[in-house]
Short mmCIF file of C-alpha atoms in Angstrom, two decimals:
data_model
loop_
_atom_site.label_atom_id
_atom_site.label_comp_id
_atom_site.label_asym_id
_atom_site.label_seq_id
_atom_site.Cartn_x
_atom_site.Cartn_y
_atom_site.Cartn_z
CA MET A 21 -0.11 -0.01 -0.07
CA ARG A 22 2.53 2.12 0.93
CA LYS A 23 4.41 1.52 -2.70
CA THR A 24 1.45 2.64 -4.17
CA ILE A 25 0.89 6.22 -2.18
CA ALA A 26 4.61 6.63 -2.79
CA ILE A 27 4.18 6.34 -6.75
CA ILE A 28 1.20 8.37 -6.84
CA ILE A 29 2.23 11.06 -4.38
CA CYS A 30 5.77 11.21 -6.41
CA LYS A 31 3.85 11.37 -10.14
CA LEU A 32 1.40 14.44 -8.51
CA ILE A 33 4.04 16.64 -7.38
CA ARG A 34 6.01 15.77 -10.65
CA VAL A 35 3.05 17.50 -12.39
CA VAL A 36 2.46 19.99 -10.62
CA GLY A 37 6.63 20.67 -10.63
CA LYS A 38 6.62 21.13 -14.92
CA LEU A 39 3.83 23.10 -14.61
CA PHE A 40 5.81 25.59 -12.18
CA LYS A 41 8.56 24.84 -14.14
CA ARG A 42 10.04 23.69 -10.64
CA GLY A 43 13.31 20.89 -9.91
CA SER A 44 13.27 17.30 -9.74
CA SER A 45 14.08 16.53 -6.42
CA LEU A 46 11.16 17.13 -4.51
CA PRO A 47 9.02 14.40 -6.29
CA GLY A 48 11.14 11.81 -5.53
CA GLU A 49 11.86 13.14 -1.37
CA VAL A 50 8.52 13.42 -0.95
CA ALA A 51 8.05 9.74 -1.88
CA LEU A 52 10.78 7.77 -0.03
CA LYS A 53 9.67 9.95 3.45
CA ILE A 54 7.04 7.50 2.27
CA ASP A 55 8.07 4.65 1.63
CA PRO A 56 12.26 4.40 2.14
CA ASN A 57 12.61 1.49 0.57
CA ILE A 58 10.74 2.03 -2.77
CA LEU A 59 13.29 1.37 -5.11
CA SER A 60 13.79 -2.02 -4.04
CA GLU A 61 10.03 -2.40 -4.36
CA VAL A 62 10.25 -1.31 -8.57
CA LYS A 63 10.19 -3.55 -11.27
CA LEU A 64 13.02 -2.21 -13.29
CA PRO A 65 13.74 -2.83 -17.17
CA LYS A 66 16.26 -4.76 -18.97
CA TYR A 67 18.85 -2.25 -18.81
CA VAL A 68 19.90 0.77 -15.96
CA ILE A 69 22.66 2.53 -16.96
CA ALA A 70 24.50 5.35 -14.65
CA VAL A 71 27.08 7.67 -15.43
CA SER A 72 29.35 9.35 -13.18
CA GLY A 73 32.59 11.23 -12.73
CA SER A 74 33.75 14.41 -12.36
CA ASN A 75 33.10 16.15 -15.73
CA GLY A 76 30.80 15.10 -18.79
CA LYS A 77 28.37 13.34 -17.19
CA THR A 78 25.40 15.27 -18.24
CA SER A 79 26.88 15.73 -21.97
CA THR A 80 27.71 11.51 -21.91
CA VAL A 81 24.13 10.74 -20.95
CA GLU A 82 22.40 13.14 -23.05
CA MET A 83 24.44 11.63 -26.02
CA ILE A 84 23.33 8.33 -25.04
CA HIS A 85 19.65 9.40 -24.70
CA GLU A 86 20.25 10.64 -28.03
CA VAL A 87 21.64 7.58 -29.79
CA LEU A 88 19.67 4.74 -27.75
CA THR A 89 16.73 6.82 -28.80
CA SER A 90 17.66 6.34 -32.33
CA ALA A 91 18.27 2.88 -32.30
CA GLY A 92 14.85 2.70 -30.89
CA PHE A 93 14.91 2.11 -27.41
CA LYS A 94 12.03 3.55 -25.01
CA VAL A 95 14.77 5.85 -23.04
CA ALA A 96 13.75 7.40 -19.35
CA PHE A 97 16.54 9.88 -18.22
CA ASN A 98 16.48 12.41 -15.82
CA TYR A 99 17.29 15.23 -18.51
CA GLU A 100 16.85 18.14 -15.61
CA GLY A 101 20.38 16.91 -14.06
CA SER A 102 18.50 16.29 -10.69
CA ASN A 103 21.43 13.75 -10.06
CA GLN A 104 21.28 12.54 -6.29
CA ILE A 105 19.02 9.89 -4.91
CA GLU A 106 15.83 11.76 -5.18
CA GLY A 107 15.81 12.87 -8.62
CA VAL A 108 16.97 9.22 -8.94
CA THR A 109 14.14 8.23 -6.99
CA THR A 110 11.95 10.72 -9.30
CA LEU A 111 12.75 9.24 -12.37
CA ILE A 112 11.94 6.14 -11.89
CA LEU A 113 8.71 6.73 -10.24
CA ASP A 114 7.94 8.91 -12.68
CA ASP A 115 8.08 6.68 -15.34
CA ALA A 116 6.56 3.76 -13.34
CA ASN A 117 2.93 2.72 -13.15
CA ILE A 118 0.75 2.12 -10.34
CA LYS A 119 2.18 -1.44 -10.33
CA GLY A 120 5.63 -0.08 -9.82
CA GLU A 121 6.67 -1.17 -13.12
CA CYS A 122 8.60 0.93 -15.14
CA GLN A 123 7.25 1.34 -18.54
CA SER A 124 10.61 2.08 -21.10
CA ASP A 125 12.99 -0.34 -22.21
CA VAL A 126 16.24 1.67 -20.64
CA ILE A 127 16.62 3.48 -17.40
CA LEU A 128 19.26 6.07 -17.68
CA MET A 129 20.59 8.14 -14.95
CA GLU A 130 23.24 10.64 -14.55
CA SER A 131 24.27 10.11 -10.65
CA ASP A 132 26.46 12.09 -8.44
CA GLU A 133 29.50 10.85 -7.58
CA ARG A 134 29.61 11.13 -4.22
CA TYR A 135 25.66 10.16 -3.61
CA ALA A 136 25.62 7.14 -6.32
CA ARG A 137 26.53 4.87 -3.24
CA HIS A 138 23.00 5.91 -1.57
CA SER A 139 21.53 5.45 -5.12
CA PHE A 140 22.60 1.87 -5.81
CA LYS A 141 21.98 0.41 -2.34
CA GLN A 142 18.24 -0.49 -3.78
CA ILE A 143 18.94 -0.73 -7.47
CA THR A 144 21.90 -2.45 -9.05
CA PRO A 145 22.42 -0.37 -12.51
CA THR A 146 23.19 -2.88 -15.92
CA HIS A 147 25.80 -0.61 -16.38
CA PHE A 148 27.94 2.36 -14.86
CA VAL A 149 30.25 4.68 -17.30
CA LEU A 150 32.66 6.27 -15.22
CA THR A 151 34.58 9.39 -17.53
CA ASN A 152 37.06 11.28 -15.05
CA LEU A 153 37.39 11.84 -11.55
CA TYR A 154 39.56 14.98 -11.12
CA ARG A 155 40.18 18.24 -8.63
CA ASP A 156 36.65 18.98 -8.37
CA GLN A 157 34.65 21.36 -5.82
CA LEU A 158 37.46 21.25 -3.32
CA THR A 159 35.10 22.60 -0.46
CA ARG A 160 32.41 19.85 -1.38
CA ASN A 161 34.42 17.01 -2.15
CA GLY A 162 37.71 17.72 -1.17
CA ASN A 163 40.82 15.21 -2.94
CA PRO A 164 40.08 13.04 -5.79
CA GLU A 165 40.72 9.89 -4.07
CA ILE A 166 37.52 10.42 -0.91
CA ILE A 167 35.02 10.48 -4.08
CA PHE A 168 36.85 7.23 -5.55
CA SER A 169 36.40 5.25 -1.90
CA LEU A 170 33.08 7.03 -2.08
CA LEU A 171 32.27 5.70 -5.83
CA LYS A 172 33.79 2.30 -5.26
CA GLU A 173 31.34 1.91 -2.59
CA ALA A 174 28.51 2.48 -5.60
CA ILE A 175 30.13 -0.62 -7.11
CA HIS A 176 28.17 -4.16 -7.31
CA ASP A 177 29.78 -7.51 -8.97
CA GLU A 178 26.96 -7.30 -11.06
CA THR A 179 27.39 -4.61 -12.82
CA LYS A 180 29.39 -3.76 -16.38
CA LEU A 181 31.73 -1.08 -15.62
CA ILE A 182 32.49 1.25 -18.89
CA LEU A 183 35.91 3.22 -18.02
CA ASN A 184 37.72 5.38 -19.15
CA ALA A 185 41.32 3.46 -19.10
CA ASP A 186 43.19 6.49 -19.65
CA ASP A 187 42.63 8.15 -16.16
CA PRO A 188 44.20 5.92 -13.63
CA LEU A 189 42.22 6.76 -10.87
CA VAL A 190 38.79 5.19 -12.34
CA THR A 191 40.70 2.68 -14.20
CA LEU A 192 41.25 1.63 -10.26
CA LEU A 193 37.65 1.57 -9.38
CA GLY A 194 37.59 -1.74 -11.77
CA ASP A 195 40.51 -3.60 -9.75
CA GLY A 196 39.64 -7.15 -8.46
CA HIS A 197 36.24 -6.28 -10.53
CA ASP A 198 35.61 -8.88 -13.69
CA ASN A 199 33.28 -7.26 -15.51
CA ASN A 200 34.71 -4.24 -17.00
CA VAL A 201 35.20 -2.79 -20.50
CA TYR A 202 37.85 0.16 -21.49
CA TYR A 203 38.00 3.00 -23.58
CA ASP A 204 40.52 4.86 -24.59
CA ILE A 205 42.18 7.94 -26.71
CA ASN A 206 45.62 6.12 -28.16
CA LYS A 207 46.41 9.03 -30.67
CA TYR A 208 49.94 10.54 -29.19
CA LEU A 209 48.70 14.10 -28.59
CA ASP A 210 50.80 16.28 -26.65
CA LYS A 211 54.81 15.76 -26.12
CA SER A 212 55.72 18.15 -23.34
CA TYR A 213 52.65 18.08 -20.88
CA ILE A 214 52.86 21.23 -18.32
CA GLY A 215 50.55 21.96 -15.88
CA VAL A 216 50.11 23.85 -12.59
CA TYR A 217 50.27 21.10 -10.35
CA ASP A 218 50.42 17.12 -11.24
CA ASP A 219 47.83 15.20 -9.52
CA GLY A 220 48.92 12.14 -11.95
CA ALA A 221 52.74 12.15 -10.41
CA TYR A 222 52.31 9.17 -7.98
CA CYS A 223 50.73 6.09 -8.98
CA PRO A 224 46.87 6.11 -7.22
CA LYS A 225 47.40 2.19 -6.23
CA CYS A 226 50.72 2.32 -4.36
CA LYS A 227 52.11 5.79 -3.91
CA SER A 228 55.69 5.20 -6.23
CA PRO A 229 56.02 7.59 -8.68
CA MET A 230 54.42 7.68 -11.90
CA LYS A 231 55.64 7.15 -15.62
CA TYR A 232 54.37 8.22 -18.25
CA THR A 233 54.88 7.32 -22.31
CA TYR A 234 52.46 10.13 -23.01
CA ARG A 235 49.85 12.57 -21.99
CA HIS A 236 46.29 13.87 -23.14
CA TYR A 237 45.89 16.71 -19.71
CA GLY A 238 46.53 16.22 -16.31
CA SER A 239 47.04 12.65 -15.06
CA THR A 240 45.21 11.55 -18.57
CA GLY A 241 46.83 9.42 -20.62
CA ASN A 242 49.24 5.79 -20.81
CA TYR A 243 51.16 5.29 -17.63
CA LYS A 244 52.58 2.55 -15.80
CA CYS A 245 54.09 2.05 -11.79
CA SER A 246 57.60 2.16 -11.45
CA LYS A 247 56.80 0.25 -8.45
CA CYS A 248 53.95 -2.11 -8.41
CA GLY A 249 53.67 -2.46 -11.80
CA TYR A 250 49.63 -0.64 -11.89
CA LYS A 251 49.23 0.19 -15.95
CA HIS A 252 47.15 1.29 -18.62
CA PRO A 253 44.90 -1.71 -19.67
CA LYS A 254 44.05 -2.75 -22.93
CA GLY A 255 41.24 -1.36 -24.38
CA ASN A 256 38.32 -2.30 -25.97
CA TYR A 257 37.28 0.88 -27.63
CA HIS A 258 39.86 3.63 -28.62
CA ILE A 259 39.66 6.89 -31.04
CA THR A 260 42.79 6.05 -32.59
CA ASN A 261 42.77 9.71 -34.53
CA VAL A 262 41.43 13.18 -33.70
CA ASP A 263 42.33 16.23 -35.08
CA LEU A 264 40.93 19.37 -32.20
CA ASN A 265 41.84 21.92 -34.98
CA LYS A 266 39.84 20.34 -38.22
CA GLY A 267 36.92 19.13 -34.78
CA SER A 268 37.50 15.75 -35.92
CA LEU A 269 37.58 11.89 -34.55
CA THR A 270 38.29 8.35 -35.06
CA ILE A 271 37.03 5.49 -33.17
CA ASP A 272 38.52 2.37 -33.68
CA LYS A 273 40.47 3.23 -37.01
CA LYS A 274 36.98 3.10 -39.18
CA TYR A 275 34.40 5.72 -37.61
CA ASP A 276 34.38 9.56 -37.89
CA ILE A 277 32.94 11.66 -36.34
CA LYS A 278 32.72 15.50 -36.13
CA LEU A 279 33.02 17.41 -33.49
CA GLN A 280 30.51 20.22 -32.50
CA LEU A 281 33.55 21.35 -29.19
CA LYS A 282 36.77 21.11 -30.20
CA SER A 283 37.67 19.97 -26.38
CA ILE A 284 39.33 16.55 -25.91
CA TYR A 285 36.70 16.23 -23.32
CA ASN A 286 33.64 15.89 -25.84
CA ALA A 287 35.86 13.44 -27.71
CA TYR A 288 36.66 11.20 -24.29
CA ASN A 289 32.55 11.34 -23.77
CA ILE A 290 31.89 10.49 -27.43
CA LEU A 291 33.99 7.77 -26.89
CA ALA A 292 32.16 6.39 -23.51
CA THR A 293 29.05 7.04 -25.55
CA TYR A 294 30.30 4.75 -28.51
CA SER A 295 31.52 2.72 -25.96
CA LEU A 296 28.53 2.11 -23.87
CA CYS A 297 26.19 1.98 -26.78
CA LYS A 298 27.86 -0.50 -28.62
CA GLU A 299 27.96 -3.21 -25.30
CA LEU A 300 23.59 -2.90 -25.63
CA GLY A 301 24.62 -4.74 -29.45
CA VAL A 302 23.41 -1.07 -31.17
CA ASN A 303 25.24 -1.29 -34.37
CA SER A 304 27.96 1.13 -35.46
CA GLU A 305 26.49 3.03 -38.17
CA ILE A 306 23.46 4.00 -35.89
CA ILE A 307 25.76 5.23 -33.27
CA ILE A 308 27.50 7.00 -35.62
CA LYS A 309 25.22 8.89 -37.58
CA ALA A 310 23.09 9.52 -33.67
CA LEU A 311 26.77 11.08 -32.98
CA ASN A 312 27.25 12.92 -35.90
CA SER A 313 23.88 14.57 -36.61
CA TYR A 314 23.75 15.35 -32.00
CA VAL A 315 23.36 19.11 -30.76
CA LEU A 316 24.34 20.07 -27.46
CA LYS A 317 21.49 20.87 -25.84
CA ASN A 318 22.80 21.15 -22.46
CA GLY A 319 23.90 24.62 -22.26
CA ARG A 320 27.69 24.13 -22.07
CA VAL A 321 28.29 25.48 -25.37
CA THR A 322 25.97 28.66 -26.34
CA GLU A 323 26.50 30.81 -29.55
CA PHE A 324 24.96 34.50 -29.30
CA LYS A 325 25.45 37.92 -30.52
CA LEU A 326 26.34 40.92 -28.80
CA GLU A 327 25.28 43.74 -30.69
CA ASP A 328 27.10 43.49 -34.05
CA LYS A 329 29.76 40.89 -32.10
CA GLN A 330 29.66 36.98 -32.28
CA GLY A 331 30.09 35.15 -29.54
CA VAL A 332 30.07 31.63 -27.64
CA LEU A 333 29.65 31.11 -24.15
CA LEU A 334 31.57 28.14 -23.14
CA ILE A 335 30.19 26.47 -18.87
CA SER A 336 33.11 25.32 -17.42
CA LYS A 337 32.61 24.14 -13.73
CA HIS A 338 34.06 26.29 -11.19
CA GLU A 339 36.13 24.88 -8.60
CA ASN A 340 37.48 22.57 -11.27
CA SER A 341 40.60 23.69 -12.99
CA THR A 342 40.76 20.51 -15.19
CA SER A 343 37.22 21.46 -16.99
CA TYR A 344 38.69 25.41 -16.98
CA ASN A 345 42.05 24.22 -19.09
CA GLN A 346 40.11 22.34 -21.44
CA THR A 347 37.88 25.10 -22.45
CA LEU A 348 40.82 27.34 -22.19
CA THR A 349 42.41 25.40 -24.78
CA VAL A 350 39.33 25.86 -26.47
CA VAL A 351 39.80 29.40 -27.01
CA LYS A 352 43.55 29.04 -27.63
CA ASN A 353 43.10 26.88 -30.83
CA ASP A 354 40.56 29.76 -32.22
CA PRO A 355 42.70 30.66 -35.73
CA ARG A 356 40.42 33.87 -34.94
CA LYS A 357 41.68 37.14 -33.40
CA VAL A 358 39.41 36.80 -29.51
CA THR A 359 38.50 38.59 -26.87
CA VAL A 360 37.61 36.59 -23.36
CA LEU A 361 35.70 37.54 -20.67
CA VAL A 362 36.50 35.69 -17.38
CA LEU A 363 33.84 35.76 -15.33
CA VAL A 364 33.71 34.52 -11.76
CA ASP A 365 30.56 35.98 -9.85
CA ALA A 366 29.16 32.86 -7.66
CA ILE A 367 31.19 30.03 -7.10
CA SER A 368 28.03 27.71 -5.92
CA ARG A 369 24.59 27.11 -6.96
CA LYS A 370 24.51 25.18 -3.92
CA TYR A 371 26.22 26.73 -0.86
CA PHE A 372 27.99 29.73 -0.58
CA THR A 373 32.04 29.65 -0.48
CA SER A 374 34.40 32.62 -1.47
CA GLU A 375 37.32 30.32 -1.35
CA THR A 376 39.03 30.43 -4.47
CA SER A 377 42.22 28.53 -4.35
CA TRP A 378 41.02 26.48 -7.23
CA LEU A 379 41.90 29.86 -9.60
CA TRP A 380 45.49 28.72 -8.63
CA ASP A 381 45.12 25.32 -10.36
CA ILE A 382 43.63 27.18 -13.24
CA ASP A 383 46.47 27.16 -16.32
CA PHE A 384 45.89 31.00 -17.87
CA ASN A 385 49.19 30.54 -19.45
CA LEU A 386 46.72 29.28 -21.88
CA LEU A 387 45.84 32.48 -22.85
CA ASP A 388 49.03 34.05 -23.46
CA SER A 389 48.23 32.90 -27.09
CA LYS A 390 48.98 35.46 -30.40
CA ASN A 391 45.58 34.82 -31.57
CA VAL A 392 43.82 36.32 -27.58
CA ASN A 393 43.54 40.47 -28.01
CA LYS A 394 42.20 41.09 -24.68
CA VAL A 395 40.88 39.07 -21.89
CA VAL A 396 38.23 41.14 -19.25
CA LEU A 397 38.31 39.56 -15.95
CA ALA A 398 34.95 40.55 -14.41
CA GLY A 399 32.14 39.64 -11.42
CA LEU A 400 32.26 39.92 -7.60
CA TYR A 401 35.69 38.03 -7.77
CA ALA A 402 37.53 39.97 -10.45
CA SER A 403 39.93 40.99 -8.14
CA ASP A 404 41.18 37.90 -7.16
CA LEU A 405 40.57 36.57 -10.73
CA ALA A 406 43.39 39.86 -11.57
CA GLU A 407 46.41 38.55 -8.77
CA ARG A 408 46.46 35.32 -10.40
CA PHE A 409 46.59 36.55 -13.90
CA GLU A 410 49.36 38.58 -11.83
CA TYR A 411 51.35 35.47 -12.22
CA THR A 412 50.82 34.42 -15.47
CA THR A 413 52.89 34.96 -18.68
CA VAL A 414 50.04 37.53 -20.23
CA ASN A 415 50.95 40.63 -21.08
CA LYS A 416 49.50 43.03 -18.51
CA LYS A 417 48.39 45.61 -21.50
CA LYS A 418 45.83 42.75 -22.82
CA ILE A 419 44.00 42.13 -19.55
CA TYR A 420 41.13 44.48 -18.24
CA VAL A 421 39.54 44.27 -14.81
CA GLU A 422 35.58 45.72 -14.44
CA LYS A 423 34.08 44.05 -11.55
CA ASP A 424 31.07 45.22 -12.33
CA ILE A 425 28.90 42.53 -15.20
CA ASP A 426 26.84 45.39 -17.07
CA LEU A 427 30.36 47.62 -17.18
CA ALA A 428 32.43 44.48 -18.53
CA PHE A 429 29.80 43.75 -21.31
CA GLU A 430 29.52 47.71 -22.30
CA TYR A 431 33.28 47.53 -22.56
CA LEU A 432 32.45 44.10 -25.41
CA LYS A 433 30.32 45.67 -26.96
CA ASN A 434 32.78 49.60 -27.41
CA GLU A 435 35.63 48.91 -27.31
CA THR A 436 36.72 45.49 -29.67
CA LYS A 437 35.76 43.75 -32.89
CA ASP A 438 36.64 40.16 -32.30
CA TYR A 439 35.28 37.03 -31.87
CA ILE A 440 33.89 36.86 -28.29
CA TYR A 441 34.15 34.14 -26.22
CA VAL A 442 32.77 33.75 -22.08
CA VAL A 443 33.86 31.57 -19.66
CA THR A 444 32.07 31.36 -16.90
CA CYS A 445 30.58 28.16 -15.30
CA PHE A 446 26.49 27.18 -14.33
CA SER A 447 26.04 29.74 -11.50
CA ASP A 448 26.76 32.59 -13.50
CA MET A 449 25.01 31.24 -16.61
CA ALA A 450 21.83 33.16 -16.53
CA LYS A 451 23.98 37.05 -15.90
CA VAL A 452 25.16 36.37 -19.67
CA PHE A 453 22.15 35.40 -20.77
CA SER A 454 20.57 37.90 -19.83
CA ARG A 455 22.95 40.18 -21.90
CA VAL A 456 23.39 38.52 -24.74
CA GLU A 457 20.92 37.98 -28.09
CA VAL A 458 21.21 33.86 -27.73
CA GLN A 459 21.29 32.37 -31.28
CA LYS A 460 19.16 29.34 -31.82
#
């Protein structure tokens, strides 16, 4: 009886929430209070797919949904991004009938890396995609190895793990687990990796020095421990060629895909999607066709006009230097002359903190590039950014500091003729949209 009541109440609150454009966590939260064991009482479909990691969850889930829908699957997924246990509960109960039977062929969920262990106490994913584990939200998450230990608790023996073989910490999640699939980029990208810090210096298993044949960024690359022998596993699916300048990649020497966003992050997300869908038996041609026609929908890349000027908003994750570095690499690789607005006005949507030490982990030297004419620093933390830029190689004459966001955009309107990049986070995204004309 409690199960039925919980499902009905969840559905009713969900309907009302959609009318008022409210989040999708509340229906699941109420359902769990009515019946704390509700998820274990629901009949799940054949496939229950989870995606987690520091970066790439939302984009990967959206692409998986696109491919599986194209392949004829009926897919339920948390498109609003509510990825903790309450949101997952809403997703599943919203898809279920009154008897507690899911109606879709696939439950596809983005899962917060800290809370997957709670979501998966009552449900067992058939497939679990892990994208990466990096420094992310220091105030909330602490060290990446803390997140590793929490994710380890979420892994069931029956679950097939789809792991980024180039990330040594992600790969370690498969240690002692028999059902692993690995994906990697085995195209040598960078001969001289240099970063502000080196989290890949030591083996995550025994803490001895790690040796790399090559790196793509951060701790990601082809690695082997100098002591215990822990090493990059043999991949099942590969990107065999990638050209970020042209915006293209090749999977398994056969399948070509164009990159909407010329970022190695995007390449990994595409490969994770391809690997998962192949494991579900989807034909390669269907996957490639769907990925080539897919348009990013999550707002991380948004083209805009500012009066007569063209630009693009690139969303990074505040408190995540690796995310910023990939965004700044996109800017650096643009052949056009550009002006860059770096906006830090709020650090998090979920909690208040004025902690900005993560700015020092970002490799802002990437903006010391001939194509970058001007760097505008704006928002509440413009002074923190300015101090950080004092310790970069970026020409000080290129830097303009304006705390007031309106005045910063006025500067862009009046003082530059370049293509504009705006680099910020989800917390500040709306502040950009309200000042530009978004291109559909």
